[in-house]
mmCIF file of C-alpha atoms in Angstrom:
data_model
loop_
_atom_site.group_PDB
_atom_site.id
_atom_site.type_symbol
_atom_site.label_atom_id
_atom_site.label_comp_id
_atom_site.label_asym_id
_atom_site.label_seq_id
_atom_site.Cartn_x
_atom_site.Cartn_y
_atom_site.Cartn_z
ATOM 1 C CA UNK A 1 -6.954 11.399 6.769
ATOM 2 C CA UNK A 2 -7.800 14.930 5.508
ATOM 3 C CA UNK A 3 -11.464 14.680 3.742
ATOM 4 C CA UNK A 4 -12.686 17.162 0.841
ATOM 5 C CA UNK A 5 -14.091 15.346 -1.867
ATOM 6 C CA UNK A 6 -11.600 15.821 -4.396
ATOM 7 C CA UNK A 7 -9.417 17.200 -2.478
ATOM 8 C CA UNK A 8 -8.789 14.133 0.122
ATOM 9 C CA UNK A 9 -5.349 13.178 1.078
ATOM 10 C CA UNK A 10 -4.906 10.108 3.157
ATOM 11 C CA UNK A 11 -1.488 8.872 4.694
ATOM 12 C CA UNK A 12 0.689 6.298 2.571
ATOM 13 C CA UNK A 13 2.724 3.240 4.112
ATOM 14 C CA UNK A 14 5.569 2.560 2.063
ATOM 15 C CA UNK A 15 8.548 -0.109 1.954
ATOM 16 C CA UNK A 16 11.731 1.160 1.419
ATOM 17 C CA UNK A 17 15.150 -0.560 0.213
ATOM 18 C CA UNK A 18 17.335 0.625 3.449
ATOM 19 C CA UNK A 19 20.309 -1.050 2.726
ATOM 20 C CA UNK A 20 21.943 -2.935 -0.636
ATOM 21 C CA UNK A 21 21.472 -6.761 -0.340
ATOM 22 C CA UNK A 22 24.508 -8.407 -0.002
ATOM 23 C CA UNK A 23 24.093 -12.580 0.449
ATOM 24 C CA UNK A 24 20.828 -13.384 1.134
ATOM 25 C CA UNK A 25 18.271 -10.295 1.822
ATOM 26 C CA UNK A 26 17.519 -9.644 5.901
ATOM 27 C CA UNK A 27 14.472 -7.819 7.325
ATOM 28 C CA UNK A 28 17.206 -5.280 8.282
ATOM 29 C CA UNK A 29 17.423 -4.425 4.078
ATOM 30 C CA UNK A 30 14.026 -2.780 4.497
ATOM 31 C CA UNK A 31 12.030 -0.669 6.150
ATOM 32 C CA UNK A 32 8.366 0.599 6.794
ATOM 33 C CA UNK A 33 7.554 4.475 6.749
ATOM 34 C CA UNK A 34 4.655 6.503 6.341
ATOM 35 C CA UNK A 35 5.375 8.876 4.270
ATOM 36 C CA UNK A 36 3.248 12.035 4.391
ATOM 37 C CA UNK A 37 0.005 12.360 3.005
ATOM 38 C CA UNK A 38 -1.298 11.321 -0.652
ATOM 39 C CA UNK A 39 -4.193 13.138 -2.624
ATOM 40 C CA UNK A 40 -6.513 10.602 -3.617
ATOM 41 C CA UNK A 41 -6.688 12.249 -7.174
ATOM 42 C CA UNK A 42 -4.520 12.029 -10.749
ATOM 43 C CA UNK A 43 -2.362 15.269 -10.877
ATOM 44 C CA UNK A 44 -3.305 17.556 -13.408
ATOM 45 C CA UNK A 45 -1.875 16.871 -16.633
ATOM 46 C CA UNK A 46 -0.758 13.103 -16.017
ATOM 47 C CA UNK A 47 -2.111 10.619 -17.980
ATOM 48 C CA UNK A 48 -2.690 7.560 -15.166
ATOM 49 C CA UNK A 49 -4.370 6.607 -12.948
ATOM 50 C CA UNK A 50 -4.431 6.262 -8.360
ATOM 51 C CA UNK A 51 -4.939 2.755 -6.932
ATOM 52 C CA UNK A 52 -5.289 1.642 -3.734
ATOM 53 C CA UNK A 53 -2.893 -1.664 -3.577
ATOM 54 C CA UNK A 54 -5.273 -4.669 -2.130
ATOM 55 C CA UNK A 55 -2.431 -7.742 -2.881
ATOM 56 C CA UNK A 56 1.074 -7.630 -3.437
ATOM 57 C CA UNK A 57 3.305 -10.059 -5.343
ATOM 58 C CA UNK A 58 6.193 -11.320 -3.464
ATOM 59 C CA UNK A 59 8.771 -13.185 -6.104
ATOM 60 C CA UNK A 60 12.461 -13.833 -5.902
ATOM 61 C CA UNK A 61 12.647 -11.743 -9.303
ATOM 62 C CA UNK A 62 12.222 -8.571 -7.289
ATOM 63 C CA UNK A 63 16.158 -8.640 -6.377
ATOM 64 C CA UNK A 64 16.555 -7.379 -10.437
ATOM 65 C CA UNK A 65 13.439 -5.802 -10.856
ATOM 66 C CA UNK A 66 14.627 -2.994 -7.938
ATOM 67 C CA UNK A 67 18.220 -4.167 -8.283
ATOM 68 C CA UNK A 68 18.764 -4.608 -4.557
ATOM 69 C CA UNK A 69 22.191 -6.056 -4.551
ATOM 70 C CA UNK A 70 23.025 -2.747 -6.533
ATOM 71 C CA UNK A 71 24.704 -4.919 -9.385
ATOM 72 C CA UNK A 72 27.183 -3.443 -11.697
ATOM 73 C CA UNK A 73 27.733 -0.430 -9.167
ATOM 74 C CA UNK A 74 31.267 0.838 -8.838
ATOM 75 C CA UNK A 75 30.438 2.696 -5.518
ATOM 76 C CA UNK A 76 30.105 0.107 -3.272
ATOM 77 C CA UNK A 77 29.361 2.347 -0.260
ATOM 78 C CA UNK A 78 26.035 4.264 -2.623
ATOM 79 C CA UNK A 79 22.620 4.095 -0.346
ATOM 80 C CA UNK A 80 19.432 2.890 -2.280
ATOM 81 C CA UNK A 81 16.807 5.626 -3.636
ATOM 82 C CA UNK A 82 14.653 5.983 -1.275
ATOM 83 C CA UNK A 83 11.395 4.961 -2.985
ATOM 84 C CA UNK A 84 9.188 2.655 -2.687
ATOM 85 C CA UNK A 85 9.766 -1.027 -3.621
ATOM 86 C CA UNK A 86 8.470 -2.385 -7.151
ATOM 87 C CA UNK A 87 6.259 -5.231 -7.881
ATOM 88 C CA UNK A 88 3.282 -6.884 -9.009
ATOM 89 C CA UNK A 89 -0.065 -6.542 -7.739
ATOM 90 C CA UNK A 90 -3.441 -5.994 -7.559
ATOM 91 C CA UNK A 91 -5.206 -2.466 -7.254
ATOM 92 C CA UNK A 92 -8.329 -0.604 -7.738
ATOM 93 C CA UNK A 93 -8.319 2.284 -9.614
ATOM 94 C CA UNK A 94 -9.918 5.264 -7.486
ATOM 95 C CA UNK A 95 -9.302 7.899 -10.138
ATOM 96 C CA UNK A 96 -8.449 7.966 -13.837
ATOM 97 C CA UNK A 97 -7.239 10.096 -16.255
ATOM 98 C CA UNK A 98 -6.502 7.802 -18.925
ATOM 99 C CA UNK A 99 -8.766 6.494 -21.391
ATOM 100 C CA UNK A 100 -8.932 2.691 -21.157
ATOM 101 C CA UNK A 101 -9.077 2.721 -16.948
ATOM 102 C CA UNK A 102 -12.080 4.196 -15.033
ATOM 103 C CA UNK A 103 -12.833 4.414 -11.334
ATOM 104 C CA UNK A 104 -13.825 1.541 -9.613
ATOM 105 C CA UNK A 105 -11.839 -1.050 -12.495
ATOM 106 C CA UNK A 106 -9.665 -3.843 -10.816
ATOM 107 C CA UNK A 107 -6.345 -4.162 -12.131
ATOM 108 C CA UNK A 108 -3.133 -6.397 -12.132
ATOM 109 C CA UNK A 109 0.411 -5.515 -12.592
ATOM 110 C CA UNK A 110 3.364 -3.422 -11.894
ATOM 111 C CA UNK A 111 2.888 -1.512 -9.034
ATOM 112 C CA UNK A 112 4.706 -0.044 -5.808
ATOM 113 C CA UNK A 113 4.897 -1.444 -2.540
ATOM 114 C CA UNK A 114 2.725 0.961 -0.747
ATOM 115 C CA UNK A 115 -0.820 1.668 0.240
ATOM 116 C CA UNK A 116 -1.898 3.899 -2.806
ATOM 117 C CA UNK A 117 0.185 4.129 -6.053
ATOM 118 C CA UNK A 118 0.346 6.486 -8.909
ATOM 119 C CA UNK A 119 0.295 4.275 -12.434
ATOM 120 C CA UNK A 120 1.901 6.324 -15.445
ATOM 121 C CA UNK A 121 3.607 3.118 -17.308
ATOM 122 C CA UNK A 122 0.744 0.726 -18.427
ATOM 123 C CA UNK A 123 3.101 -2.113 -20.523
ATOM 124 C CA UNK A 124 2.082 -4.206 -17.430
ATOM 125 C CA UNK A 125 -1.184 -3.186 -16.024
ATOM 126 C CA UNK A 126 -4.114 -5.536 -17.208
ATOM 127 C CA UNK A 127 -8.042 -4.841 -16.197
ATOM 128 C CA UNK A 128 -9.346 -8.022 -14.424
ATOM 129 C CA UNK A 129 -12.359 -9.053 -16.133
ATOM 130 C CA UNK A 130 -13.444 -11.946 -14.305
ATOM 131 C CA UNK A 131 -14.253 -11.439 -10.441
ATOM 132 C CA UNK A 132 -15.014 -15.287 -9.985
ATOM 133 C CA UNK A 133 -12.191 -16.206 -8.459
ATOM 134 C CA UNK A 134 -10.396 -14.980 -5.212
ATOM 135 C CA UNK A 135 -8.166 -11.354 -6.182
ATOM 136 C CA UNK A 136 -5.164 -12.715 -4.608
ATOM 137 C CA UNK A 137 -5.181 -15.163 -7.578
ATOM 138 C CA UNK A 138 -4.419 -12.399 -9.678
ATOM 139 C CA UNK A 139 -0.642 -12.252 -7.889
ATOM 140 C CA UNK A 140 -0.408 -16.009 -8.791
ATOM 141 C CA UNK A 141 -2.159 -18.322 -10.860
ATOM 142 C CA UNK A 142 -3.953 -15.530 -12.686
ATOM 143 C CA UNK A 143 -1.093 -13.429 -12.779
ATOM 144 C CA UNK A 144 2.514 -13.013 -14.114
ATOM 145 C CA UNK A 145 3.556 -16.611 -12.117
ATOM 146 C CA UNK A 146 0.613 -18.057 -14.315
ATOM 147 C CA UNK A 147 1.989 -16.727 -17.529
ATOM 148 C CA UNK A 148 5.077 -17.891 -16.704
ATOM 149 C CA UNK A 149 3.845 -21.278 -16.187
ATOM 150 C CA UNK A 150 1.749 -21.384 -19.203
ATOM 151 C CA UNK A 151 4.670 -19.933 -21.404
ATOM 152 C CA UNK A 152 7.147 -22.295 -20.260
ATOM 153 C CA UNK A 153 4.968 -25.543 -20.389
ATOM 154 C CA UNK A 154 3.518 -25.152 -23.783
ATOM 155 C CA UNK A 155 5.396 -22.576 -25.821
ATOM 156 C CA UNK A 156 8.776 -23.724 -24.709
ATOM 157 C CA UNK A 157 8.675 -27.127 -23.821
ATOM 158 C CA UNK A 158 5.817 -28.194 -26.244
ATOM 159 C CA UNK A 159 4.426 -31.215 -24.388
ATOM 160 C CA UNK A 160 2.454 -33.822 -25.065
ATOM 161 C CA UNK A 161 0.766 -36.824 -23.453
ATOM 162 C CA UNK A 162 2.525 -39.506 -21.957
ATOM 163 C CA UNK A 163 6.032 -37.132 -21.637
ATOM 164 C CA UNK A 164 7.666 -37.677 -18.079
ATOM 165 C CA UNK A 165 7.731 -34.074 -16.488
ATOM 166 C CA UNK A 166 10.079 -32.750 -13.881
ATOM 167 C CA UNK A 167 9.346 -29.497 -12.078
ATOM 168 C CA UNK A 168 11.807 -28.021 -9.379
ATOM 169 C CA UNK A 169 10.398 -25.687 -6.619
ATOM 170 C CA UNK A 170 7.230 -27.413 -7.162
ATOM 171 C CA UNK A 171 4.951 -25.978 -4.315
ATOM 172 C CA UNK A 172 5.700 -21.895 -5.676
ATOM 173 C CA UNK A 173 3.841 -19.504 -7.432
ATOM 174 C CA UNK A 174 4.573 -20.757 -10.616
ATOM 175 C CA UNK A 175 5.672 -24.581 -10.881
ATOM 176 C CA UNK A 176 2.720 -26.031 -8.437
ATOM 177 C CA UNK A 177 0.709 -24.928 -11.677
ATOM 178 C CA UNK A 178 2.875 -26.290 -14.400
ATOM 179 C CA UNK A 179 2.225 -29.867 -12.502
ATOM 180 C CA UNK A 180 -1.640 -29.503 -12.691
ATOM 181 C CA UNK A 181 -1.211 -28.331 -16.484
ATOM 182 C CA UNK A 182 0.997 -31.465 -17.439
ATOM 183 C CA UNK A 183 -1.226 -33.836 -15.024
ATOM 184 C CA UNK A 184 -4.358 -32.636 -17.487
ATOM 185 C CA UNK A 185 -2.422 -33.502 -20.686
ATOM 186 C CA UNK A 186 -1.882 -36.926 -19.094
ATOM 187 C CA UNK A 187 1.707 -36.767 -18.399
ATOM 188 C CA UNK A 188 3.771 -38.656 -16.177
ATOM 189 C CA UNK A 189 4.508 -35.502 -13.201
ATOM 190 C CA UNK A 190 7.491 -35.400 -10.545
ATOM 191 C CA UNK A 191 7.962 -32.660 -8.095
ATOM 192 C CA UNK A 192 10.905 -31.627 -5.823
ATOM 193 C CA UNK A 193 10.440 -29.098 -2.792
ATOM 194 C CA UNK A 194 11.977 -28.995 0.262
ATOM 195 C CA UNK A 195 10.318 -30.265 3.267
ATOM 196 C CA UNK A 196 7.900 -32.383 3.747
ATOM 197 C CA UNK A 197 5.042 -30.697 4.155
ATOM 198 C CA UNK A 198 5.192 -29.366 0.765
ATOM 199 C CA UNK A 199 6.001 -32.729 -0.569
ATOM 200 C CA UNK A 200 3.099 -34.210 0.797
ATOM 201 C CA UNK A 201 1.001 -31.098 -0.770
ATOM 202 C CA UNK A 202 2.330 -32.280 -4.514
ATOM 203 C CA UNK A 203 1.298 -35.572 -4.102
ATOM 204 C CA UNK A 204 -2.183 -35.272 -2.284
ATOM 205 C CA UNK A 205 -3.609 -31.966 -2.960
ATOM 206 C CA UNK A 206 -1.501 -30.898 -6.366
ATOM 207 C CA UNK A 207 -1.984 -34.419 -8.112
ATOM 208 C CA UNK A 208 1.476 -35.346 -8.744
ATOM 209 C CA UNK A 209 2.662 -38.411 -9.304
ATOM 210 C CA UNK A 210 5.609 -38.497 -7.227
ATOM 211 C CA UNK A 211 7.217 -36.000 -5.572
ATOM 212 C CA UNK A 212 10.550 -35.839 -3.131
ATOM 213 C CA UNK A 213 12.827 -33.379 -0.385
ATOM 214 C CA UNK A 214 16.063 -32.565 -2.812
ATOM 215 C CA UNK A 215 17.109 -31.399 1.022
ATOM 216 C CA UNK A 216 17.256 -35.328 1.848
ATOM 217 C CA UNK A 217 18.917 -36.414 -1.200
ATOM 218 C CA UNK A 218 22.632 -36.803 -0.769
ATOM 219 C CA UNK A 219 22.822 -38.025 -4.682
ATOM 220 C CA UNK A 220 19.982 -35.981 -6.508
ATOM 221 C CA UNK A 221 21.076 -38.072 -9.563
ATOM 222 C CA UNK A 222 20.183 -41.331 -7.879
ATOM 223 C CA UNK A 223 16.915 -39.749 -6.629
ATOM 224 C CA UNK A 224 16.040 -38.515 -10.392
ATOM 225 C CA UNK A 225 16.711 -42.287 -11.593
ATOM 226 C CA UNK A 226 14.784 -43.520 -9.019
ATOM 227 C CA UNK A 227 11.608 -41.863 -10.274
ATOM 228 C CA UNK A 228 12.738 -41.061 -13.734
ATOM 229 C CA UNK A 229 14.301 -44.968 -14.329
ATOM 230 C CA UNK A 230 13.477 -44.116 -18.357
ATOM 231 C CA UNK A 231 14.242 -40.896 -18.398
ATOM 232 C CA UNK A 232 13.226 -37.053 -18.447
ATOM 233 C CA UNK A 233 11.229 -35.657 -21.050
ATOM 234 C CA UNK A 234 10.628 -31.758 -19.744
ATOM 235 C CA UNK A 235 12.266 -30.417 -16.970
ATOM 236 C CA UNK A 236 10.774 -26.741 -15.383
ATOM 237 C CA UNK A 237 14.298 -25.668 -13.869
ATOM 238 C CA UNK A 238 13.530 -22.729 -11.114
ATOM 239 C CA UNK A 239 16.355 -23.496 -9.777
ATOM 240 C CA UNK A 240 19.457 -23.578 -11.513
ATOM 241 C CA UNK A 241 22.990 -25.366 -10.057
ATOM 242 C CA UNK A 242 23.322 -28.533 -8.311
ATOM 243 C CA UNK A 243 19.815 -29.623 -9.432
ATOM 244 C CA UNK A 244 19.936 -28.784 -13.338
ATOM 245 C CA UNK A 245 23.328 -30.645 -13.366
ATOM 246 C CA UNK A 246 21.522 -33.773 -12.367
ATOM 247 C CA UNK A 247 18.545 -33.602 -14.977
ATOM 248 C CA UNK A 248 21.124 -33.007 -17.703
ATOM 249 C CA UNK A 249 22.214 -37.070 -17.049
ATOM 250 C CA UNK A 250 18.757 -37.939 -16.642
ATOM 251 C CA UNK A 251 17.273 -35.917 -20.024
ATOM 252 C CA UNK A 252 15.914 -38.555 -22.524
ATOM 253 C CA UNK A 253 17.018 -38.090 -26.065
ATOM 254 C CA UNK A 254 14.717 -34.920 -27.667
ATOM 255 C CA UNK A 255 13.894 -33.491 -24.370
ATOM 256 C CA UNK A 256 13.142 -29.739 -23.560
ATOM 257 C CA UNK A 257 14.133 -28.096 -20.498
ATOM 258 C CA UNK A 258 12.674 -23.876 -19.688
ATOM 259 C CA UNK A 259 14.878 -22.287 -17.933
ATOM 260 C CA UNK A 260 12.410 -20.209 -15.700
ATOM 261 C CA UNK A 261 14.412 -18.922 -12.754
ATOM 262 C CA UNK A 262 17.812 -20.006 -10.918
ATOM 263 C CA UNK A 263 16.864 -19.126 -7.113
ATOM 264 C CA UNK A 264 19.831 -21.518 -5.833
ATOM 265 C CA UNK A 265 22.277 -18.945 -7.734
ATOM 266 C CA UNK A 266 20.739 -15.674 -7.088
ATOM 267 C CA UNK A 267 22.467 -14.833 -3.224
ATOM 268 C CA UNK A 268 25.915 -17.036 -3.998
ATOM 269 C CA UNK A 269 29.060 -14.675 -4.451
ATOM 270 C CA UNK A 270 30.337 -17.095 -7.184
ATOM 271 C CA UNK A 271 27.788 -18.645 -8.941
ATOM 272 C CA UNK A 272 27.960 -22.992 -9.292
ATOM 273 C CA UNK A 273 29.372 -24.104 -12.472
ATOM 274 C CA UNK A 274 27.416 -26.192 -14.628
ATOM 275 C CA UNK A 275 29.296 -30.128 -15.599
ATOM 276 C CA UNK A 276 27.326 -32.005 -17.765
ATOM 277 C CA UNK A 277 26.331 -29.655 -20.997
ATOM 278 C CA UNK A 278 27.804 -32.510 -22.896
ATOM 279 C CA UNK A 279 24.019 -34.239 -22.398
ATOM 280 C CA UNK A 280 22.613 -31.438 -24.336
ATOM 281 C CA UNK A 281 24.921 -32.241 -27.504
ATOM 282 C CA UNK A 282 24.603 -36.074 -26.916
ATOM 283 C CA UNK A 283 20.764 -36.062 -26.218
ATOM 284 C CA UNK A 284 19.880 -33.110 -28.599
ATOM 285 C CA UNK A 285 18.262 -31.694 -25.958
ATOM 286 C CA UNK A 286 16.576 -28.529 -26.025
ATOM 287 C CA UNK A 287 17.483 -25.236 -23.028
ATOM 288 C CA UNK A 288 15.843 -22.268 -23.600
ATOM 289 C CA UNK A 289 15.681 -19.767 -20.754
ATOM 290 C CA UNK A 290 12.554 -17.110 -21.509
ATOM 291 C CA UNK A 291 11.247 -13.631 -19.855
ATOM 292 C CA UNK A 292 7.340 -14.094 -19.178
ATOM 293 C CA UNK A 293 6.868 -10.053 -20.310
ATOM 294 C CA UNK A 294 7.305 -10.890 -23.965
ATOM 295 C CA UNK A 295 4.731 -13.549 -23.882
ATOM 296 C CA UNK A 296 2.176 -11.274 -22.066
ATOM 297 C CA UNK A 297 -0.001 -10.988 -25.825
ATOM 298 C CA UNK A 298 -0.750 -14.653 -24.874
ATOM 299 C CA UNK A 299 -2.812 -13.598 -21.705
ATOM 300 C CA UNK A 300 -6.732 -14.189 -23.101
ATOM 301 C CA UNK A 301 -5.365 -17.547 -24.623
ATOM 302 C CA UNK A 302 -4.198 -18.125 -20.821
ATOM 303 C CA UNK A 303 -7.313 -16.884 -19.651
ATOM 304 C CA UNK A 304 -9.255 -19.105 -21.838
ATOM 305 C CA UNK A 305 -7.721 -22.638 -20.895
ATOM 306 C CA UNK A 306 -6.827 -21.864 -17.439
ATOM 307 C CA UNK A 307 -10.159 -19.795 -15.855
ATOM 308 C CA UNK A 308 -12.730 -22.986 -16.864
ATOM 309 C CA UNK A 309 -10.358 -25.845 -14.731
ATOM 310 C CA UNK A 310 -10.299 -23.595 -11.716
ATOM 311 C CA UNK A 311 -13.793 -22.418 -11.789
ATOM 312 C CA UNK A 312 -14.697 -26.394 -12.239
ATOM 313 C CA UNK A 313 -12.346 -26.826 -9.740
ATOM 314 C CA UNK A 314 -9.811 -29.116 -11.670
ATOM 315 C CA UNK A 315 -6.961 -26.617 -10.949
ATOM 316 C CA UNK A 316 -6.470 -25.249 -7.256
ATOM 317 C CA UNK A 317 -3.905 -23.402 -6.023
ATOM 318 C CA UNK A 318 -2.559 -22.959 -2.659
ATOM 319 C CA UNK A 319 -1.501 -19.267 -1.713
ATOM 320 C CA UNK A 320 0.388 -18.227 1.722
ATOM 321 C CA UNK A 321 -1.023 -14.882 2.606
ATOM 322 C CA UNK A 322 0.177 -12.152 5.254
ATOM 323 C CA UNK A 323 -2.127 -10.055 6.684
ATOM 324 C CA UNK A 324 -0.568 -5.710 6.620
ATOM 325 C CA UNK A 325 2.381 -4.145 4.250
ATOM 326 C CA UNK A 326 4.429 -4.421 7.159
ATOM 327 C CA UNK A 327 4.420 -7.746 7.142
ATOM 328 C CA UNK A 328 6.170 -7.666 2.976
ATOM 329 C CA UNK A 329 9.916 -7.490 4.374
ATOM 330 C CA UNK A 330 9.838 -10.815 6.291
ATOM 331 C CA UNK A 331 7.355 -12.422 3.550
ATOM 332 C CA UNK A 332 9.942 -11.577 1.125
ATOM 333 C CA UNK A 333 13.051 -13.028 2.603
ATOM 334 C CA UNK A 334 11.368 -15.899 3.771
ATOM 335 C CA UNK A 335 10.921 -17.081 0.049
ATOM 336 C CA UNK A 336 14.680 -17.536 0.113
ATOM 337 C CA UNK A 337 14.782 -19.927 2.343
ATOM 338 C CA UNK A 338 10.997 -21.804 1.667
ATOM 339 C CA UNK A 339 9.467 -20.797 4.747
ATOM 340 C CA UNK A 340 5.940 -20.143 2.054
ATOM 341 C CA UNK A 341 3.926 -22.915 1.631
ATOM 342 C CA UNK A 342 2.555 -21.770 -1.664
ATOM 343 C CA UNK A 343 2.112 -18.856 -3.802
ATOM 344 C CA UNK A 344 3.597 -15.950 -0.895
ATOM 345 C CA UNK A 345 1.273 -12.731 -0.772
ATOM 346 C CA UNK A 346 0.697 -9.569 1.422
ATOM 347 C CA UNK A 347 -2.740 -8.518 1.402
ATOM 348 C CA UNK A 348 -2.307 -4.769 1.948
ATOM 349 C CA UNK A 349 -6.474 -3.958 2.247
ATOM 350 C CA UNK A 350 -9.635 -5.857 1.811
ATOM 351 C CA UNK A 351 -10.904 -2.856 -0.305
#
């Protein structure tokens, strides 16, 4: 570190895309650097603001977000820019030339995975009001994976009480908190995950009603009529494929399914075909897939219903955090294949 007041430059961890993802993303994709020094002030002339990233945001969506498997790209031999990867997070603002953001504010949203960041684009960068809950939470439940959930349960799938509710990838960021939403509208709740550790975290932490291992279900449609015997009202799909073929024979006539993420699809060369649309004409049931960002106007309505149950302690959430940035690569890749036992987060400094 170089001190001078104004003038003080500290050194700036960074991960870096090393390699285009090809399959399923490897450590070996990424790398740590330090790169240089950083002066712990706005340039002259910009209008944002320098945080010091405390929690970063690992989600399966970061594949598109940086576009690591270099999609659409005709030369398939190109190297990644080497910048910093993109996320979400949570910072604190150490200097501020814009006019809603002062020094000292906590914030959420996009940011670079790094120890300090420069913020120019504020579309999704949100002041955290309320400090009575962990900051992490602001990665999660809080966050963009809490919008998500919130978006999908009520404005897409408009429940109501008594509907039997399926959620897929049950345990993560965003569907253990679709479960608790529905279980407080009095619905009928059903989780799949895939071991059964996580399993047993639906049922006796999470409140679910039932929950199951797809990973020890040779006939997922058999398992889904098993707990389901009448019938699916909402299905959460984060997973796409094999599983989303299933619910469509086990939808009940009306039903809504949100289409909130496809993670079985997202590292196959040739993405699994989808058999039984016919259910959706038969059943009239309702797929909608949606992108969280053009809910975000929602967030104090969010704030408003979600804050109270966790601060009375009727919703909890269940984070898996990793302690130093240079930890993010293998936190990353292990959401691929569910090594997180919850929402997955690097905590990067404790301020």
């Amino acid at each position: 570190m170089v001190s001078g007041g104004e003038n003080e430059q500290v050194s700036n961890k960074q991960v870096i895309l090393k390699n285009y993802v090809t399959g399923s993303p490897k450590e070996s994709d990424m790398y740590v650097r330090t790169n240089g020094t950083i002066r712990l002030k706005v340039p002259e002339g910009t209008n944002g603001i320098l945080v010091k990233n405390l929690y970063l945001s690992c989600d399966p969506y970061m594949l598109h977000l940086n576009n690591m498997k270099n999609d659409g790209a005709t030369n398939t031999d190109s190297k990644p820019p080497v910048t910093p990867l993109v996320g979400y997070g949570v910072a604190k603002v150490l200097d501020s030339e814009h006019p809603n953001f002062k020094k000292g504010d906590l914030v959420w949203g996009i940011t670079k995975w790094e120890e300090y960041s420069l913020i120019t684009d504020f579309q999704k960068m949100f002041k955290i009001q309320h400090t009575n809950v962990p900051l992490s939470y602001y990665t999660g439940i809080l966050g963009m994976p809490g919008i998500t959930a919130y978006t999908g349960f009520y404005e897409i799938c408009s429940p109501k009480k008594g509907d039997h509710v399926f959620i897929s990838t049950a345990s993560g960021a965003v569907g253990q908190l679709v479960g608790q939403l529905a279980k407080l509208l009095g619905c009928y709740v059903v989780g799949s995950a895939g071991s059964k550790e996580k399993v047993d975290l639906l049922k006796n932490k999470l409140n679910f009603d039932e929950a199951f291992n797809y990973k020890e279900e040779p006939d997922l449609d058999a398992a889904l009529k098993r707990y389901f015997p009448e019938g699916i009202d909402i299905y959460f799909d984060n997973v796409g494929g094999k599983m989303l073929d299933a619910v469509l024979l086990n939808m009940r006539p009306h039903g809504r399914i949100a289409v909130c993420g496809m993670i079985s699809q997202y590292n196959l060369d040739k993405p699994e075909g989808v058999h039984n649309l016919m259910h959706l004409l038969i059943k009239q049931v309702q797929i909608k897939g949606f992108v969280v960002s053009d809910y975000y106007h929602l967030f104090p309505k969010f704030l408003d219903l979600v804050l109270p149950h966790i601060v009375e302690g009727k919703i909890v959430y269940v984070e898996d955090i990793v302690e130093g940035l240079e930890l993010g690569p293998s936190a990353f890749v292990g959401l691929f294949s569910g090594s997180n036992v919850g929402k997955q987060v690097v905590l990067v400094s404790k301020e």
